[in-house]
Short mmCIF file of C-alpha atoms and ligand atoms in Angstrom, two decimals:
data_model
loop_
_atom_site.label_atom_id
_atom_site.label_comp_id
_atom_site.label_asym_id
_atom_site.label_seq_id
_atom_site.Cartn_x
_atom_site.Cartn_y
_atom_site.Cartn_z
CA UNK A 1 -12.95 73.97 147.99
CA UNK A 2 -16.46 74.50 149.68
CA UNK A 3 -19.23 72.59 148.43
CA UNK A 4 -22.63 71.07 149.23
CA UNK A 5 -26.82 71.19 149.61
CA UNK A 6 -28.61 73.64 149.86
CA UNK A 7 -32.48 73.40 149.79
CA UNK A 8 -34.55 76.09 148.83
CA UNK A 9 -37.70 75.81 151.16
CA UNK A 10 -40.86 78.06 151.19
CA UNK A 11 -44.87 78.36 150.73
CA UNK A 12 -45.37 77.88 146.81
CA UNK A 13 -45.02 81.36 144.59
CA UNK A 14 -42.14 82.82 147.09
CA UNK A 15 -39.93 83.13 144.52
CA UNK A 16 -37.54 80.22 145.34
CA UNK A 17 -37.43 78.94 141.36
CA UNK A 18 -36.81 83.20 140.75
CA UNK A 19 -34.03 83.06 143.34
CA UNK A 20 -31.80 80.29 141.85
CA UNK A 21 -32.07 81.60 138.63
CA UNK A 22 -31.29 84.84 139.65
CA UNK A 23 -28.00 83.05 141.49
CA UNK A 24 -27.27 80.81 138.95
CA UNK A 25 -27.46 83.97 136.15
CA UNK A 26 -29.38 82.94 134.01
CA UNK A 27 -33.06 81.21 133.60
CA UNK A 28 -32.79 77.41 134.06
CA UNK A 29 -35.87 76.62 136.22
CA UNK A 30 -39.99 77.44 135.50
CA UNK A 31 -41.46 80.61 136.61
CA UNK A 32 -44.56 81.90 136.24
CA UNK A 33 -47.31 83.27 138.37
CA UNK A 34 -49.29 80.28 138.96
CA UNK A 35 -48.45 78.36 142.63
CA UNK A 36 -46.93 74.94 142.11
CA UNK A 37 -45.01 75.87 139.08
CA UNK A 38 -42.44 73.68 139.87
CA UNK A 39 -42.90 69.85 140.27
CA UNK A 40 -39.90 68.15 141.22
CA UNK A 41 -37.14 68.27 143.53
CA UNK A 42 -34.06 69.38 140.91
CA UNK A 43 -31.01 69.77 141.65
CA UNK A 44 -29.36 73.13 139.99
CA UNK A 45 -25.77 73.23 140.14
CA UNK A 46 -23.62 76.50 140.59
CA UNK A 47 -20.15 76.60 140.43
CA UNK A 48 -17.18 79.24 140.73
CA UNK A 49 -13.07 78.87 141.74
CA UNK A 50 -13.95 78.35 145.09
CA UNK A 51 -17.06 76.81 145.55
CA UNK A 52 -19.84 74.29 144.59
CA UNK A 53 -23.63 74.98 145.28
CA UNK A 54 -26.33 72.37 144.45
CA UNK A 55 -29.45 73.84 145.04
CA UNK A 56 -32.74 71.58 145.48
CA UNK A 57 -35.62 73.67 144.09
CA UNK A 58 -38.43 72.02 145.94
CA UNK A 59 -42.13 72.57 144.65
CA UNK A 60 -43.10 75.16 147.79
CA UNK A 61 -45.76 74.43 150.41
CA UNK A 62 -49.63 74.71 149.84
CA UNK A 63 -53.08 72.95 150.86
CA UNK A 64 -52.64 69.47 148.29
CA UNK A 65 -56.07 68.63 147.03
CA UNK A 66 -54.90 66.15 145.02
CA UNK A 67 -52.86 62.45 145.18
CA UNK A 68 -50.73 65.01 143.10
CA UNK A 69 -50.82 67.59 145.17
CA UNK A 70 -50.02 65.08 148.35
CA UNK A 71 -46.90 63.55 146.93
CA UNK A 72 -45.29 67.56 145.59
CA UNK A 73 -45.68 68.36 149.17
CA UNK A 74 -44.17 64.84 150.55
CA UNK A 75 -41.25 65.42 148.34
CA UNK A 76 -40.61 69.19 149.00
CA UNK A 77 -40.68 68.57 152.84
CA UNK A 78 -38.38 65.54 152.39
CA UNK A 79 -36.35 67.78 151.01
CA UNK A 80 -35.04 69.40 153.71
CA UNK A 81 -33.41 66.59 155.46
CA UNK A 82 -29.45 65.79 155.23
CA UNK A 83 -28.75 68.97 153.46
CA UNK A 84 -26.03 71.43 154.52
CA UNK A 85 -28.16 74.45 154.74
CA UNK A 86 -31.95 75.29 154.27
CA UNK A 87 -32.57 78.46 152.31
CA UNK A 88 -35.73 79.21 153.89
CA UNK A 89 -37.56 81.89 151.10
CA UNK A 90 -40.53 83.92 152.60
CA UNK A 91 -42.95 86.17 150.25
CA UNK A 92 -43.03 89.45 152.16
CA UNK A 93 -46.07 90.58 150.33
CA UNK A 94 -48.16 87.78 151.32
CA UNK A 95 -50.11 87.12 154.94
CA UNK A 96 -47.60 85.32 157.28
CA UNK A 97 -47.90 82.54 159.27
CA UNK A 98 -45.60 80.57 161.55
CA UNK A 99 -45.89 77.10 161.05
CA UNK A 100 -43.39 76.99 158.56
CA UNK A 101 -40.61 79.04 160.73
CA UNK A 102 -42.19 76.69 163.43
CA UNK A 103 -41.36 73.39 161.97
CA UNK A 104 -38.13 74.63 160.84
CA UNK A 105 -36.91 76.17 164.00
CA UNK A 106 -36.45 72.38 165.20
CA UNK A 107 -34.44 71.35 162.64
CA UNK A 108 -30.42 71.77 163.37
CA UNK A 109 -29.37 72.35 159.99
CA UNK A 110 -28.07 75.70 159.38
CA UNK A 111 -31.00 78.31 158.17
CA UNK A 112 -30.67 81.36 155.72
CA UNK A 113 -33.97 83.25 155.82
CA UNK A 114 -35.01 85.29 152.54
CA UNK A 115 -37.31 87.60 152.94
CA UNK A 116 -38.29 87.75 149.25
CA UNK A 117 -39.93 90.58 147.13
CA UNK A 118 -38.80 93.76 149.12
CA UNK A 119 -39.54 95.61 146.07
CA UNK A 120 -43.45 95.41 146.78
CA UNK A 121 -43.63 96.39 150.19
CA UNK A 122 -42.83 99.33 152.90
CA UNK A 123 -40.83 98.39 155.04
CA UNK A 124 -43.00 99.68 158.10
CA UNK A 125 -46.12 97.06 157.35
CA UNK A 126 -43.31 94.19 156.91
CA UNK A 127 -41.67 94.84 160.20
CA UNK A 128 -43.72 92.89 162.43
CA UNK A 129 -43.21 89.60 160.18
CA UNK A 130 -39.58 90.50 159.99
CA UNK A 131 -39.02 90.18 163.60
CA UNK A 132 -41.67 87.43 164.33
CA UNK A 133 -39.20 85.11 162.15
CA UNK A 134 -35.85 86.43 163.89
CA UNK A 135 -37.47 85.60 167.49
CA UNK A 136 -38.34 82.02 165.95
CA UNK A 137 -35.50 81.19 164.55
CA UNK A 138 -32.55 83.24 166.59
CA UNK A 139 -29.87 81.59 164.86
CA UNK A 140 -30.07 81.81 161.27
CA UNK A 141 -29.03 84.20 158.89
CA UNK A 142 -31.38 86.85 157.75
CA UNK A 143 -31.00 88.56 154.13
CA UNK A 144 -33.76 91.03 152.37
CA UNK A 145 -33.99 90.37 148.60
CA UNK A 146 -35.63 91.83 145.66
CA UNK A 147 -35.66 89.01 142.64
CA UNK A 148 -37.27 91.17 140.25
CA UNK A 149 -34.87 94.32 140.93
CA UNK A 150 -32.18 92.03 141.69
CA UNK A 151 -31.31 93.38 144.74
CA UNK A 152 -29.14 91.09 147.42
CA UNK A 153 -28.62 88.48 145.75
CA UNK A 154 -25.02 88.28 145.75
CA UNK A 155 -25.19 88.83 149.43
CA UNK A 156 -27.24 85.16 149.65
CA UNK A 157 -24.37 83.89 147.39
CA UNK A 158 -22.03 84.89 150.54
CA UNK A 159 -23.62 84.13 153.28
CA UNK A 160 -24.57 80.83 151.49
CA UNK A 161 -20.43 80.34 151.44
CA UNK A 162 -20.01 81.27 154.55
CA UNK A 163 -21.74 77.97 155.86
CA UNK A 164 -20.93 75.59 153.28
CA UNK A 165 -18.63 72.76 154.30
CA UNK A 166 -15.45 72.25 153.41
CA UNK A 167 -15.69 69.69 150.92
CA UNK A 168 -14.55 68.50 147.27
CA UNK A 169 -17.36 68.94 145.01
CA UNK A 170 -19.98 66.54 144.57
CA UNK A 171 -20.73 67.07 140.43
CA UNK A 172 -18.00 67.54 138.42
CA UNK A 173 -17.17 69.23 135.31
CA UNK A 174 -20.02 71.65 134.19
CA UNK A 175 -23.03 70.33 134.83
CA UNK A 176 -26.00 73.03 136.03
CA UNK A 177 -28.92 70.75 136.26
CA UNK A 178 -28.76 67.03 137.56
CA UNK A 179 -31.32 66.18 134.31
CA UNK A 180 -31.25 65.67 130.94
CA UNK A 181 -31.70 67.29 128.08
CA UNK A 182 -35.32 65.85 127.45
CA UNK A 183 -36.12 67.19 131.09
CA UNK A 184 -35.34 70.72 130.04
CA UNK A 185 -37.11 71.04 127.03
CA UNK A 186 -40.27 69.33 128.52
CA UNK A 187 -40.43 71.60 131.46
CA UNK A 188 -39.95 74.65 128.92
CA UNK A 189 -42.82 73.71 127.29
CA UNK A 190 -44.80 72.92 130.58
CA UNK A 191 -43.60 76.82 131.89
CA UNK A 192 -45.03 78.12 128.66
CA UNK A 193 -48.20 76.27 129.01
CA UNK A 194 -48.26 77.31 132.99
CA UNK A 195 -48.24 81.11 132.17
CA UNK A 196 -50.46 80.76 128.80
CA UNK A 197 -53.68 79.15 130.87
CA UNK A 198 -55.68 81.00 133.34
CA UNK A 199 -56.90 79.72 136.91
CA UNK A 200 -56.31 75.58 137.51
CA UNK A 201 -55.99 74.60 134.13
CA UNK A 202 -51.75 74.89 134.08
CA UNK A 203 -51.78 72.04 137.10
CA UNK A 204 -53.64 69.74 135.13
CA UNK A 205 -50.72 69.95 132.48
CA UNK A 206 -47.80 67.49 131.90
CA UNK A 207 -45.51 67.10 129.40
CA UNK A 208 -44.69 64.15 127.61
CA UNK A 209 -41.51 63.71 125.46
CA UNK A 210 -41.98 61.58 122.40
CA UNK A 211 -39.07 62.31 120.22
CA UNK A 212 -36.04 64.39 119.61
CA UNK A 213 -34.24 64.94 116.52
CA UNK A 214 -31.22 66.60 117.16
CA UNK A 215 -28.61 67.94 114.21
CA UNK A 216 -26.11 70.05 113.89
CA UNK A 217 -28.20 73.66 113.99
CA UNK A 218 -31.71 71.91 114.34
CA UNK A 219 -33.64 70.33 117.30
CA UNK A 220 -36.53 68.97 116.25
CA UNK A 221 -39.16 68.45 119.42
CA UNK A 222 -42.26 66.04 119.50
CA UNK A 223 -44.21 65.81 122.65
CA UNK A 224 -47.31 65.46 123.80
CA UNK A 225 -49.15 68.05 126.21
CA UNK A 226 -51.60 65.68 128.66
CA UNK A 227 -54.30 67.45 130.47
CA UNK A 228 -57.45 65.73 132.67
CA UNK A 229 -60.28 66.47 130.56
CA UNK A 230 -61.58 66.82 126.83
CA UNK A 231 -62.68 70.57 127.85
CA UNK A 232 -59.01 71.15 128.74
CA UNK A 233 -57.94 69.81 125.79
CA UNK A 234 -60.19 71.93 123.91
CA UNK A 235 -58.48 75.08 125.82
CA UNK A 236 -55.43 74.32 125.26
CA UNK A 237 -56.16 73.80 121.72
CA UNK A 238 -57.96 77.33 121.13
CA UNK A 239 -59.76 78.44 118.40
CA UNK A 240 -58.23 77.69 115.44
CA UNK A 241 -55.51 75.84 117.07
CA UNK A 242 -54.40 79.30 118.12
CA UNK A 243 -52.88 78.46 121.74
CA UNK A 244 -51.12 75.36 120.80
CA UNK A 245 -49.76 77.14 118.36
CA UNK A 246 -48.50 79.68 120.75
CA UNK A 247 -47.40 77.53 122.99
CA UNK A 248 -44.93 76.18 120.21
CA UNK A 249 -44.12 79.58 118.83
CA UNK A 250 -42.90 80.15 122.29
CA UNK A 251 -41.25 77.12 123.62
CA UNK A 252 -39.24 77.58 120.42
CA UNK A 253 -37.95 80.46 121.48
CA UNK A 254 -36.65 79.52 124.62
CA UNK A 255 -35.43 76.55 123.87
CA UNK A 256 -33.50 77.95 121.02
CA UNK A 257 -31.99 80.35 123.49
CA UNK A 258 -31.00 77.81 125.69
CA UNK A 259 -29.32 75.55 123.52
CA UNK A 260 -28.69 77.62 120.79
CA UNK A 261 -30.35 75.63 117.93
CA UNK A 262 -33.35 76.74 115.51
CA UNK A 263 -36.07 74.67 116.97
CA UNK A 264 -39.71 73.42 115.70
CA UNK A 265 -41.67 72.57 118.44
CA UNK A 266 -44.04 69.44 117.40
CA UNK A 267 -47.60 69.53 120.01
CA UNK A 268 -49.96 67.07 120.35
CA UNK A 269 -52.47 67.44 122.94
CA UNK A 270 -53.93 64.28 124.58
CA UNK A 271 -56.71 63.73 127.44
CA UNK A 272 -55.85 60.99 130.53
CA UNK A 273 -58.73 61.02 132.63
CA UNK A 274 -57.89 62.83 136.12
CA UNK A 275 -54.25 61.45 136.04
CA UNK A 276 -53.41 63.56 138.54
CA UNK A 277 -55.68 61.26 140.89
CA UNK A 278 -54.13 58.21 139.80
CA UNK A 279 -50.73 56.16 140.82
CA UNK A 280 -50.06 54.45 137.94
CA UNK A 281 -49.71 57.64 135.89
CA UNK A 282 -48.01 59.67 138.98
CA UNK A 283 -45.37 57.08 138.49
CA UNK A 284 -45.41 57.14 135.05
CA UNK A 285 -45.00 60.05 135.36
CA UNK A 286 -42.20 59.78 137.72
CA UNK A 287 -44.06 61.38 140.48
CA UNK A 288 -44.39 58.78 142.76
CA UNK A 289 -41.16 56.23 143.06
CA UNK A 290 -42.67 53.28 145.62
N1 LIG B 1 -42.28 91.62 142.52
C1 LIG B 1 -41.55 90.52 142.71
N2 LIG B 1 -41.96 89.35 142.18
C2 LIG B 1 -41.20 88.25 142.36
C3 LIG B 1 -39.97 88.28 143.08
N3 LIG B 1 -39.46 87.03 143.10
C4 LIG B 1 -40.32 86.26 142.40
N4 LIG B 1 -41.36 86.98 141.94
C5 LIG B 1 -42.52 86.49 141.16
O1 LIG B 1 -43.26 85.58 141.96
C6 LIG B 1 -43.84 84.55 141.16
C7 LIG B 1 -43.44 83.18 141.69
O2 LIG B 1 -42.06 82.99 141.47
P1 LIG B 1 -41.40 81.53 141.46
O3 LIG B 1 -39.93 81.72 141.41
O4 LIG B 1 -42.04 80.66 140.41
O5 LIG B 1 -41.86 81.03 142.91
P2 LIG B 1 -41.68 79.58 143.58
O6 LIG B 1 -43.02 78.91 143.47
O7 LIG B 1 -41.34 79.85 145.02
O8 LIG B 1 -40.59 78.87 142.85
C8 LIG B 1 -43.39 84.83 139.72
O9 LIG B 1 -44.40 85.55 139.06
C9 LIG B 1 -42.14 85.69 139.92
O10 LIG B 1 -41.88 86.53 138.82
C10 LIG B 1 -39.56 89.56 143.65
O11 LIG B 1 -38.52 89.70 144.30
N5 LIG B 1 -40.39 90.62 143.42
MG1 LIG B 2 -40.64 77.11 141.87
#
């Protein structure tokens, strides 16, 4: 049996949450087009006969301008220590610049470079980032991947194998996400409002669980969506209640194909002035654990 860590590293809106997914086959983790998408350093879990992967989604790299902001990027580079193997995920449509490769070029752990979203470039203008990264990092593993068009990714599932450990696995039975239930259905709701809102507003966004009423074919959902500011609120609200309602209409639907239930998704919006500024909500929140 070969099993262990694998940390998914990369500037934010790379397509790291896209590429687990994409491995795991099917849609566990948020997506959407907004950077910083994803908040916390989960663990996804995939397994087959031979092997165990636990991938750490980390929330990307980017210019914090927050306490938030500071303690994402804290965690994501933590991240990267005392794994087995970093999955380092590069946006080949985007500028390029080295620090990252830098930085991880000193690290010893083994390195799998993804060179993410081949489906929106030529090859001939990516070239030149293509071989900046193989001169700074001569011993990793390159692979070229298309998320969208699903192209390569079982080839990252190899080489991935390749370099994993001998080892017995560290989760057992079936387990594909190292959270519960309530953490799913909050960050369903939180993906929903992500790609709903326009500009900053998504960040400003988190989730609270209140309640969940669970039967035999019904989930019943009650949370609260807390945003900075009463003009959020009122955005998120819409005219006639129109976007909250959306946003329910649609986290329904994906949590009811997720855990196959009927679901009715219960909103409340409430306003927390500039939480994302303040420690005692970030670990509330469970943000910030010191
Ligand atoms: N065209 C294209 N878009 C992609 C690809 N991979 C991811 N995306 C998009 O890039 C955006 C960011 O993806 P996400 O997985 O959330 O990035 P993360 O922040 O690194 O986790 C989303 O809109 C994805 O649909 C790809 O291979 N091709
Ligand atoms: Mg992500």
């Amino acid at each position: 049996m070969k099993s262990g860590i694998v940390c998914v590293y990369g500037k934010a809106n790379a397509g790291k949450s896209s590429l687990i997914n994409r491995i795991l086959g099917f849609k566990l983790l948020p997506i959407s087009d907004k950077p910083q998408t994803t908040r916390d350093t989960v663990k996804a879990i995939y397994n087959d006969d031979e092997s165990q992967i636990v991938f750490v989604d980390t929330p990307g790299l980017f210019k914090p301008h927050k306490r938030f902001g500071e303690i994402l990027l804290r965690n994501a580079e933590n991240a990267k220590y005392g794994v087995d193997i970093i999955l380092y995920v590069i946006d080949l449509s985007q500028k390029f610049d080295a620090t990252t490769a830098t930085k991880l070029s000193k690290l010893e752990e083994k390195i799998i470079v993804v060179f993410n979203k081949i489906d929106l470039v030529k090859y001939a203008d990516v070239q030149s980032i293509i071989s900046t990264v193989k001169e700074l990092l001569p011993n990793s593993v390159f692979i070229e991947t298309s998320c969208i068009k699903s192209i390569n990714i079982d080839k990252v599932v190899e080489a991935i194998k390749k370099y994993l450990p001998q080892k017995e696995k560290l989760f057992s039975g079936d387990i594909v996400l190292d959270r519960p239930k309530e953490y799913i259905i909050s960050e369903m709701i939180r993906e929903k409002c992500m790609r709903l809102m326009k500009k900053e507003l998504p960040h400003c966004v988190y989730i609270q669980l209140d309640h969940l009423n669970e039967e035999d074919n019904i989930l019943e959902v009650f949370a609260t969506v807390i945003v900075e500011k009463e003009g959020e609120k009122g955005i998120l609200i819409g005219k006639n209640g129109n976007m909250i309602k959306e946003i329910s209409r649609l986290s329904e639907t994906t949590i009811l194909s997720y855990f196959g239930k009927k679901t009715i998704c219960n909103l409340k919006v409430k306003v927390v002035d500039n939480w994302r500024s303040k420690d005692k909500f970030l670990r509330k929140f469970g943000f910030l654990n010191d």
